[in-house]
Short mmCIF file of C-alpha atoms and ligand atoms in Angstrom, two decimals:
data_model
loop_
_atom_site.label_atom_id
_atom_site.label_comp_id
_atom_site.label_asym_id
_atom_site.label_seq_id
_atom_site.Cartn_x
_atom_site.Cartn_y
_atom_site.Cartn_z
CA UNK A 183 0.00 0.00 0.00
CA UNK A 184 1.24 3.08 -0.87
CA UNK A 185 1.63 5.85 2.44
CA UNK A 186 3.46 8.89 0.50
CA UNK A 187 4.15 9.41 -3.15
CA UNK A 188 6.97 11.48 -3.68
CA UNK A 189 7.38 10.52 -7.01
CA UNK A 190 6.58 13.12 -9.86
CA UNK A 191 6.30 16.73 -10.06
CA UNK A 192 2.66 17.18 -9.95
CA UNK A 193 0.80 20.38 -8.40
CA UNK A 194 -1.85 19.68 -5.38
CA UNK A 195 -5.16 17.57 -6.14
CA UNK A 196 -7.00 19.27 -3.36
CA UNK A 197 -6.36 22.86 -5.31
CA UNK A 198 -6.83 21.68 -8.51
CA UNK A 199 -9.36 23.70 -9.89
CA UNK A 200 -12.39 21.36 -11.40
CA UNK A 201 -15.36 24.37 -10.89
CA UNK A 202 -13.45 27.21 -12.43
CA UNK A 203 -12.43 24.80 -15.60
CA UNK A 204 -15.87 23.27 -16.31
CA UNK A 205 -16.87 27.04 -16.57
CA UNK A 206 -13.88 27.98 -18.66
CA UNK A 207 -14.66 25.00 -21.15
CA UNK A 208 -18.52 25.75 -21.42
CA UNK A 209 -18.09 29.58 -21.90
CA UNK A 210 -14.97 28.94 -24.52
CA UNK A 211 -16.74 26.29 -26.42
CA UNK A 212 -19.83 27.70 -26.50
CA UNK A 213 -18.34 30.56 -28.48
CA UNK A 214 -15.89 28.60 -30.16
CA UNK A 215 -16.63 25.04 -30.03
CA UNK A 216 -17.57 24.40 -33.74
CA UNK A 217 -13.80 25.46 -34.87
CA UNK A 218 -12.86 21.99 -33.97
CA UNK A 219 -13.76 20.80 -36.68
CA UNK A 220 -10.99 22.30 -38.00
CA UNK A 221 -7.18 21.34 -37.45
CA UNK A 222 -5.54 23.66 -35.50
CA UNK A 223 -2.90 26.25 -36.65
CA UNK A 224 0.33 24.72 -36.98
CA UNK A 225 2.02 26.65 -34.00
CA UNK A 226 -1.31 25.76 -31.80
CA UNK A 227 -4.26 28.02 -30.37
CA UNK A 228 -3.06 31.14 -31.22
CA UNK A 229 -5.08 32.54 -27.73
CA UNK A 230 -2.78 30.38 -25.36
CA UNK A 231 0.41 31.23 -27.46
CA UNK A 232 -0.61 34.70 -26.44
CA UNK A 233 -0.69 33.85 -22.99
CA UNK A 234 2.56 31.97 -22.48
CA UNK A 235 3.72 35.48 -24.07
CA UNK A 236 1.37 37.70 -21.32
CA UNK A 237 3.14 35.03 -18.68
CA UNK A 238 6.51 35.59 -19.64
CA UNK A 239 6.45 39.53 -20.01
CA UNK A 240 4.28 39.86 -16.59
CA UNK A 241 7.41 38.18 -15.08
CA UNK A 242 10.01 39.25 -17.41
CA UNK A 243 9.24 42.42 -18.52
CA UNK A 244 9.74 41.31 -22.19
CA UNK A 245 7.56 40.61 -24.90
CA UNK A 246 8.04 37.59 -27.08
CA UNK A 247 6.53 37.34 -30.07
CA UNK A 248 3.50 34.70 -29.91
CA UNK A 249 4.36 33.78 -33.63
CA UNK A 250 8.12 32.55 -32.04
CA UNK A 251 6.04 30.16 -29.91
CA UNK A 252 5.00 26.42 -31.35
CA UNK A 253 2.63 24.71 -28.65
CA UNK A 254 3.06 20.77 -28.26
CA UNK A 255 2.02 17.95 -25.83
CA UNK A 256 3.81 18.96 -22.61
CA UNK A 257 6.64 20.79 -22.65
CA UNK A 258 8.05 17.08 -23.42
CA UNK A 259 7.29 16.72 -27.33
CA UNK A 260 8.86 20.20 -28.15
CA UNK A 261 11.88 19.18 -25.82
CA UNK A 262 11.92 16.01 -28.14
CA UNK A 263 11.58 17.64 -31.24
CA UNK A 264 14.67 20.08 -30.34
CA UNK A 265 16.97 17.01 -29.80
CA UNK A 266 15.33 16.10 -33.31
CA UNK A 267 16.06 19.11 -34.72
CA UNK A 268 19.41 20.54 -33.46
CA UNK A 269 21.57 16.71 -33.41
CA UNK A 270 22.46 13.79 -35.02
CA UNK A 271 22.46 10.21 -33.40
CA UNK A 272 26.42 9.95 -31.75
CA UNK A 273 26.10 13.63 -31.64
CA UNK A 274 27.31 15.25 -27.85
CA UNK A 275 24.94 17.41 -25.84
CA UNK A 276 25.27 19.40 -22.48
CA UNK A 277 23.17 18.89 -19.49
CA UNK A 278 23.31 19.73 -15.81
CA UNK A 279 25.24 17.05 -14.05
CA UNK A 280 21.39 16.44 -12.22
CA UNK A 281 19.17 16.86 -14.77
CA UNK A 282 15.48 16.43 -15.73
CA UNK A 283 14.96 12.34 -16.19
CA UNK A 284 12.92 13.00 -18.54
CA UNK A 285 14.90 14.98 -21.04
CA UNK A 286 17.98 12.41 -20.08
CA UNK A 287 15.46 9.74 -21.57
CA UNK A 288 15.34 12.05 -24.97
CA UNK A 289 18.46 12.45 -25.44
CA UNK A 290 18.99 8.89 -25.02
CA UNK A 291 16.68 7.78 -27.20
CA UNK A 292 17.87 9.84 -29.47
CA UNK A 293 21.20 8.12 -29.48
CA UNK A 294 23.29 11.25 -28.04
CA UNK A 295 25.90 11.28 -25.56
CA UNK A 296 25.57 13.59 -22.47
CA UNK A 297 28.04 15.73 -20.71
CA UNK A 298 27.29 16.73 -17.44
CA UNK A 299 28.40 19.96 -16.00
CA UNK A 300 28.99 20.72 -12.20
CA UNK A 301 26.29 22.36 -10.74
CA UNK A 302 26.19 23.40 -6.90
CA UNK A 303 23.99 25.43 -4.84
CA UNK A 304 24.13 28.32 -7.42
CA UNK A 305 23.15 25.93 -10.52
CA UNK A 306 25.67 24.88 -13.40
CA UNK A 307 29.33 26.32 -12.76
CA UNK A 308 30.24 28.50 -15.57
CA UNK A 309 33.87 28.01 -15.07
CA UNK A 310 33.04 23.70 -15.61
CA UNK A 311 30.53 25.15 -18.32
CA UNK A 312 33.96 26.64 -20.52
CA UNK A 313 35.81 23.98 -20.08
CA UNK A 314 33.72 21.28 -21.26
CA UNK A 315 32.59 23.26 -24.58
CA UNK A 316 36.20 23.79 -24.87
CA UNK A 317 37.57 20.58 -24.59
CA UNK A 318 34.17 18.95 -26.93
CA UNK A 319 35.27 21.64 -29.54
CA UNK A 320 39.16 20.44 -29.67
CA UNK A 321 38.30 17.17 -29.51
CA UNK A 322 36.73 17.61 -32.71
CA UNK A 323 33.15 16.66 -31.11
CA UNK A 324 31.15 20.29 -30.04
CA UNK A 325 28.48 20.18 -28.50
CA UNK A 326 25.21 20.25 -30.03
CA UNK A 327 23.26 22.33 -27.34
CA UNK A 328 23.33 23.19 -23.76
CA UNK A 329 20.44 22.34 -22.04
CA UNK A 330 19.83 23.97 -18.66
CA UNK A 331 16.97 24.75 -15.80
CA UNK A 332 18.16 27.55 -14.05
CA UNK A 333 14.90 28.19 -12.10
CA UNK A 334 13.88 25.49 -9.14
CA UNK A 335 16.53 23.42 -11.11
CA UNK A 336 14.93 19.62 -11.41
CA UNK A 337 15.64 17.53 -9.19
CA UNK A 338 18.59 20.28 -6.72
CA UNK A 339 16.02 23.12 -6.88
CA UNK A 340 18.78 25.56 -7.09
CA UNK A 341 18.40 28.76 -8.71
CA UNK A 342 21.12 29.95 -11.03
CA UNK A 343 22.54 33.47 -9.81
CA UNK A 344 21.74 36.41 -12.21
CA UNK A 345 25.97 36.44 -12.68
CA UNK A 346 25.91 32.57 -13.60
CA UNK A 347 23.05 33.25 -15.81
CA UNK A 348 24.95 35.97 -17.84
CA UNK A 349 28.04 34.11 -17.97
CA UNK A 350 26.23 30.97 -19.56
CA UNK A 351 24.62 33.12 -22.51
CA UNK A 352 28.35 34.82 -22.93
CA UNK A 353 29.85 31.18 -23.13
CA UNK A 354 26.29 30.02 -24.74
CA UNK A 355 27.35 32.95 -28.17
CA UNK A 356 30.71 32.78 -27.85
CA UNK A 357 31.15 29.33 -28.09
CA UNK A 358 27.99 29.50 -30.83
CA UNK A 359 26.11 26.57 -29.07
CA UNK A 360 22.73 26.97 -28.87
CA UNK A 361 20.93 27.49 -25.33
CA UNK A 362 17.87 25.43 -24.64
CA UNK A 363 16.35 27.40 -21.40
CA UNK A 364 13.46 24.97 -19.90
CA UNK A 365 11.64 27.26 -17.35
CA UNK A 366 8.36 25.48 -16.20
CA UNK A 367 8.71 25.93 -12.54
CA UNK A 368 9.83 29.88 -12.76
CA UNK A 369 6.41 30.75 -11.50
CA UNK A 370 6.67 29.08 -8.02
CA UNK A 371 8.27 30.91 -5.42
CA UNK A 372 7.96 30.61 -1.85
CA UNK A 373 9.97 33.77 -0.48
CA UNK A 374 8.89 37.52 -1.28
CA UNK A 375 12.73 37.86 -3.31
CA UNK A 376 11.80 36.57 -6.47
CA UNK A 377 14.14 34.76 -8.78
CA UNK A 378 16.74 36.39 -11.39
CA UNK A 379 16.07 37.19 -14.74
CA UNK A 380 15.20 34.21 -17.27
CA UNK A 381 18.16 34.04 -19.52
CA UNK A 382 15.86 34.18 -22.43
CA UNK A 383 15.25 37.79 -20.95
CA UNK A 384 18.63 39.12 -20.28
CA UNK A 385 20.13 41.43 -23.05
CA UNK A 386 21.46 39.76 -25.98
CA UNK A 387 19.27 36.27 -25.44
CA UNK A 388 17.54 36.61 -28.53
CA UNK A 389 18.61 33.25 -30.01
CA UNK A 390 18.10 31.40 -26.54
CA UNK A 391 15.32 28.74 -26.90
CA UNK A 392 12.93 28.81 -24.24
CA UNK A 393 10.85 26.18 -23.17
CA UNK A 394 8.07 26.03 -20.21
CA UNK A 395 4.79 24.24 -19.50
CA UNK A 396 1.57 24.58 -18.05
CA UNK A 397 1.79 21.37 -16.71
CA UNK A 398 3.18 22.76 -13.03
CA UNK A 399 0.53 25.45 -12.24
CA UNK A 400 -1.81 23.46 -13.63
CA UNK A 401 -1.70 19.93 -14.27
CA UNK A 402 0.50 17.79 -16.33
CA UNK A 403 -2.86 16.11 -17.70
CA UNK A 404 -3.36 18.72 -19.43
CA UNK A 405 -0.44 17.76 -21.77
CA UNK A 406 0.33 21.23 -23.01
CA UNK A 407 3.72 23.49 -22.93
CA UNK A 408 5.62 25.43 -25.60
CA UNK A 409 8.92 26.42 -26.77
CA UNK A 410 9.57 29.59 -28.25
CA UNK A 411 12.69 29.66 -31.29
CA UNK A 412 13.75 31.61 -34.01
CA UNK A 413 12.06 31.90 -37.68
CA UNK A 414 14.80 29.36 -39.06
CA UNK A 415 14.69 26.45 -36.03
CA UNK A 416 10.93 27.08 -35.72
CA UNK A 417 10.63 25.79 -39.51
CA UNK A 418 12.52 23.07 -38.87
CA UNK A 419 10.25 22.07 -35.64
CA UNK A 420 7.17 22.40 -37.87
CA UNK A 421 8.40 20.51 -40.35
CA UNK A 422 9.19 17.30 -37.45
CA UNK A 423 5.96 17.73 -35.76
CA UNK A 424 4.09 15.20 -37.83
CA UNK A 425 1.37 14.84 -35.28
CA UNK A 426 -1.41 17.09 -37.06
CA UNK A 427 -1.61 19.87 -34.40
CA UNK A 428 -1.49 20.04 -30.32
CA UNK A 429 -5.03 19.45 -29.68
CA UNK A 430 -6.83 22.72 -29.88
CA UNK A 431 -10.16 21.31 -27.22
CA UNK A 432 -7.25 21.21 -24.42
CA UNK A 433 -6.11 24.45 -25.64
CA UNK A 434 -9.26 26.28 -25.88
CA UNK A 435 -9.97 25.36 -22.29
CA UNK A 436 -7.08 25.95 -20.32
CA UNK A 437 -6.74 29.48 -22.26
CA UNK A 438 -9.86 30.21 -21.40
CA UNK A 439 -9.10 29.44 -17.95
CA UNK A 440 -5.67 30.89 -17.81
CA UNK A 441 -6.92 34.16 -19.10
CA UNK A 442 -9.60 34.62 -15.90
CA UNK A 443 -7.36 32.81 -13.50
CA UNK A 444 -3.84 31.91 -14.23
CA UNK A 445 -2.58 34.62 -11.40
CA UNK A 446 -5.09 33.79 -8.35
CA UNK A 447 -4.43 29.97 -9.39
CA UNK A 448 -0.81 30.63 -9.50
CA UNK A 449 -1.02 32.13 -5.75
CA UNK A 450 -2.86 29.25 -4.32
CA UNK A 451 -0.42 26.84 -5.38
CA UNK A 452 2.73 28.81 -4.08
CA UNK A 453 0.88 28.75 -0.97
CA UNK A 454 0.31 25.28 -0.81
CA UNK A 455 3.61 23.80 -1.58
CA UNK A 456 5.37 26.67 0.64
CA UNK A 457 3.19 24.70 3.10
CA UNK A 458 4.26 21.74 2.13
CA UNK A 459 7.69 22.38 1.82
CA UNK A 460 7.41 23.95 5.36
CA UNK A 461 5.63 20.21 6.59
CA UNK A 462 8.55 18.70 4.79
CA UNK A 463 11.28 20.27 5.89
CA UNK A 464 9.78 19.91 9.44
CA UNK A 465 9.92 16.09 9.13
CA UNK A 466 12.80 15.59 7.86
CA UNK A 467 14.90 17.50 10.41
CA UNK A 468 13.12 15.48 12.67
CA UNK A 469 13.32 12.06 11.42
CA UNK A 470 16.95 12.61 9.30
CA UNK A 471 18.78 15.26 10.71
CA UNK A 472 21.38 13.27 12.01
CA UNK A 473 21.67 11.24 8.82
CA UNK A 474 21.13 13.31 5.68
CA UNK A 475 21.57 16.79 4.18
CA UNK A 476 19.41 18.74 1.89
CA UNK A 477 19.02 22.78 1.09
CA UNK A 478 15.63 23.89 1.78
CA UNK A 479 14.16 24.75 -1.88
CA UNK A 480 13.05 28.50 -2.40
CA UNK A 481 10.62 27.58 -4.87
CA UNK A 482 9.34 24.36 -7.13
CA UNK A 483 8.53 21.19 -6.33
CA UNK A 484 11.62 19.47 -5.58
CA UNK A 485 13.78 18.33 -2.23
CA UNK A 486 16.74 16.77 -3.29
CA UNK A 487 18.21 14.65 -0.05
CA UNK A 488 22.09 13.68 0.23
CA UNK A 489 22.11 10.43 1.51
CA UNK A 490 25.08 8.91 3.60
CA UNK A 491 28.28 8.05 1.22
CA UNK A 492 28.06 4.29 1.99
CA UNK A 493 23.77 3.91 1.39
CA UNK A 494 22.82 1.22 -0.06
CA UNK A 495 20.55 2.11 -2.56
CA UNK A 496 19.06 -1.55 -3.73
CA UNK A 497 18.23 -1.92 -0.54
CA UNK A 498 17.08 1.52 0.30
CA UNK A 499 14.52 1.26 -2.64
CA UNK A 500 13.31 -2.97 -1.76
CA UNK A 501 12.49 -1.28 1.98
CA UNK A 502 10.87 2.00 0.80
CA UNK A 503 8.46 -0.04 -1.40
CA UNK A 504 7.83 -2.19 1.99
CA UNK A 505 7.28 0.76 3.70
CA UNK A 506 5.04 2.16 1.17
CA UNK A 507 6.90 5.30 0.16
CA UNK A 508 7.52 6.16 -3.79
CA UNK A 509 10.44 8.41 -4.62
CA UNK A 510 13.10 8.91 -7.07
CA UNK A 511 16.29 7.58 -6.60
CA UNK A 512 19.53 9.97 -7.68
CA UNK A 513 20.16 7.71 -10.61
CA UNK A 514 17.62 8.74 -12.20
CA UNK A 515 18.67 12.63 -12.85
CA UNK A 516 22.69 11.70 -12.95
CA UNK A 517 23.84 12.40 -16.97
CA UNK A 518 25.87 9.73 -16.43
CA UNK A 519 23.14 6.96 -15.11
CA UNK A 520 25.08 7.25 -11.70
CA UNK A 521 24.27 5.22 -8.33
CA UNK A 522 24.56 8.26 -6.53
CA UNK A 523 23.96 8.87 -2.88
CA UNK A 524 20.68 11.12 -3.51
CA UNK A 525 16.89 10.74 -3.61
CA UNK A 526 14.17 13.53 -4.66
CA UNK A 527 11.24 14.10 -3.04
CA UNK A 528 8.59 15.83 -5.20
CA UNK A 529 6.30 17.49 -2.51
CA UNK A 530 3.57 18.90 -4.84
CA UNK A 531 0.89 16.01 -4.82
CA UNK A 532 0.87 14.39 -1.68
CA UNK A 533 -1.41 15.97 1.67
CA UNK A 534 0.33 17.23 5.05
CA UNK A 535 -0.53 13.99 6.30
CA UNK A 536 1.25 11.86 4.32
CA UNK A 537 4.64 13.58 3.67
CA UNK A 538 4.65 13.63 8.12
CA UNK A 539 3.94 9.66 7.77
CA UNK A 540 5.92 9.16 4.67
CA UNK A 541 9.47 10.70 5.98
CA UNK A 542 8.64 8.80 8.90
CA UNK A 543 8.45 5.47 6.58
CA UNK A 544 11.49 6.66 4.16
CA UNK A 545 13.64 7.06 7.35
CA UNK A 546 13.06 3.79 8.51
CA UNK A 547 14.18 2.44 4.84
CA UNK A 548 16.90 4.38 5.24
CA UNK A 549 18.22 3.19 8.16
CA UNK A 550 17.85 -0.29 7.01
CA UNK A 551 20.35 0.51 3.62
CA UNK A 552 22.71 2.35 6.04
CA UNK A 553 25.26 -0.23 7.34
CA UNK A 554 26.66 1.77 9.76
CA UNK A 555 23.33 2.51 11.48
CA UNK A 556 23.68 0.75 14.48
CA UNK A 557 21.80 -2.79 14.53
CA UNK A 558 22.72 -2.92 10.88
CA UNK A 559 26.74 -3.93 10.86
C1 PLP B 851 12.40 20.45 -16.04
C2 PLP B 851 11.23 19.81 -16.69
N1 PLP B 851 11.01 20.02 -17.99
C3 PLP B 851 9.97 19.46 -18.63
C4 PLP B 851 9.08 18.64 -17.96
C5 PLP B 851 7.99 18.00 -18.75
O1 PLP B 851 6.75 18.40 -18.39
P1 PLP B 851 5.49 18.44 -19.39
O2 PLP B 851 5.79 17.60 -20.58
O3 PLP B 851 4.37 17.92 -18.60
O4 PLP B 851 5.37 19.88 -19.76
C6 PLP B 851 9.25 18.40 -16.59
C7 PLP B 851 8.34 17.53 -15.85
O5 PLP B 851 8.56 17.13 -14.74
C8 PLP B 851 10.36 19.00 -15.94
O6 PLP B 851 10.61 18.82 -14.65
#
């Protein structure tokens, strides 16, 4: 039986907003409804494209051009389509060291090889960042993009620093290797000092390819996010997307939506997982504080724990399934498919209730896969 999932980045059940979106559908498809029996436009709804554009500049300060954006399932299929796009299969790419599971699985699949760069508790290390495009490029082997989440990184939740985030887009033009920004948890903070700059919005980040969601502020069932390119690269994404169009019904209603309520909604769920993260944090110091390490996250929906050198993780994840708790192991976000000594809890989905219980459960597994703990020897 399962006690806590900390598995996936999902917002809160309890706030998701079922009223407020059977509304939003019945007003939008009343007025609109019989346009789908059309295909949509190419580049998707062109009223949500104009709101991932009203989301960026209310944040940003700078207006994007909603003809730069193509929508897609997720954030996931345009994140696909880029490796598509921008590589060939043997080709090298650059990720965070920890990076997004997810996108490790697409460039996998797509046959590329993936050099991690040191991040710490200020995101990827620009200094690390030089020497690897340096060394790809004599080695006759550049890399084919950098791909980087500077905001709530997934899984470390570290936020680049504005100076990192300069210094990458220097290194990003000067070493003419195309930035892939992925920015779908920029809109969660906890703490009144909101986060730097996106790259895509700092001076001289025209050619930085920006990719978000509305999967985290709103539910990844929806299945729709968005990357935003130049004229040339967006061709060549249209061209790959063979799918017919991101479904316009989806789009319709969440635009609808977003348009009335993407702000209040946005609140709520900051409040919520600040909560949470609060309850977390709480537990943890109480049930692991003499065992693990972890920075408490200013934003997201991510905890990434540092687990004692000599953990063992096979057993740590046989006795978290007997315990009923679903996490993450490190592995899974190392660019290198790593055993690493690190676990991420995703503290979006689950209640109060359960993250108390389930850190109680995960720190019994964990003291089983510690040797050292006594009774274990
Ligand atoms: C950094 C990052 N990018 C992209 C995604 C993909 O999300 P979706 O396809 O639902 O937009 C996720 C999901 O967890 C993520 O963490």
């Amino acid at each position: 039986m399962t006690v806590c999932d900390f598995s996936s980045g999902r917002p809160d059940p309890a706030t998701f907003p079922v009223g407020d979106l059977v509304a939003a559908a019945s007003r939008r498809l009343t007025a609109e409804g019989p346009d789908l029996v059309l295909y949509p436009d190419p580049q998707g709804y062109p009223a949500l494209r104009r709101l991932a554009v009203e989301r960026f500049r209310q944040r940003e300060g700078v207006d994007l051009d909603p003809d730069s954006f193509l929508l897609g399932t997720g954030s996931t299929q345009p994140l696909a389509l880029l490796a598509e796009a921008l590589t060939e299969p043997g080709d090298v790419v650059i990720t965070e060291e920890f990076s997004y599971t997810g996108t490790l699985g697409i460039l996998r699949r797509f046959g590329l090889t993936i050099e991690g760069v040191k991040i710490d508790e200020e995101g990827l290390c620009p200094e690390a960042l030089d020497r690897a495009l340096e060394t790809l490029a004599m080695a006759g082997t550049p890399a084919r993009f950098i791909y980087a989440i500077p905001t709530y990184q997934n899984p470390t939740g570290a936020i680049l620093s504005l100076e990192r985030r300069r210094a990458i887009l220097e290194l990003s033009r000067r070493h003419d290797v195309p930035l892939i920004e992925d920015n779908c948890y920029a809109d969660l903070h906890f703490e009144s000092e909101k986060p730097p700059a996106s790259i895509r919005a700092l001076p001289g980040a025209d050619e930085v390819i920006y990719v978000a969601s509305w999967s985290k502020i709103l539910g990844p069932g929806a299945r729709l996010g968005y990357v935003s390119a130049g004229p040339e690269l967006l061709e060549r994404l249209l061209d790959l997307k063979r799918d017919a169009g991101t479904s316009n019904l989806a789009a319709m209603i969440v635009a609808e939506y977003m348009e009335h309520h993407r702000e209040s909604h946005t609140a709520v769920l900051c409040d919520v997982l600040r909560r949470k993260r609060d309850v977390l944090v709480a537990a943890l110091g109480e049930e692991l504080g003499d065992l693990c390490g972890w920075t408490v996250p200013l934003g997201g929906m991510f905890l990434w724990v540092r687990l004692p050198d000599e953990i063992d993780n096979a057993v740590l994840a046989k006795s978290a399934e007997q315990e009923g708790v679903l996490y993450h192991p490190g592995r899974n976000f190392h660019s290198g498919d790593r055993d690493i000594p690190y676990l991420r809890l995703a503290f979006g989905y689950p209640s109060d209730e359960e993250i108390v219980t389930g850190v109680r459960h995960l720190a019994r597994a964990i003291r089983t896969a510690v040797p050292t703990v006594a009774g274990n020897a």
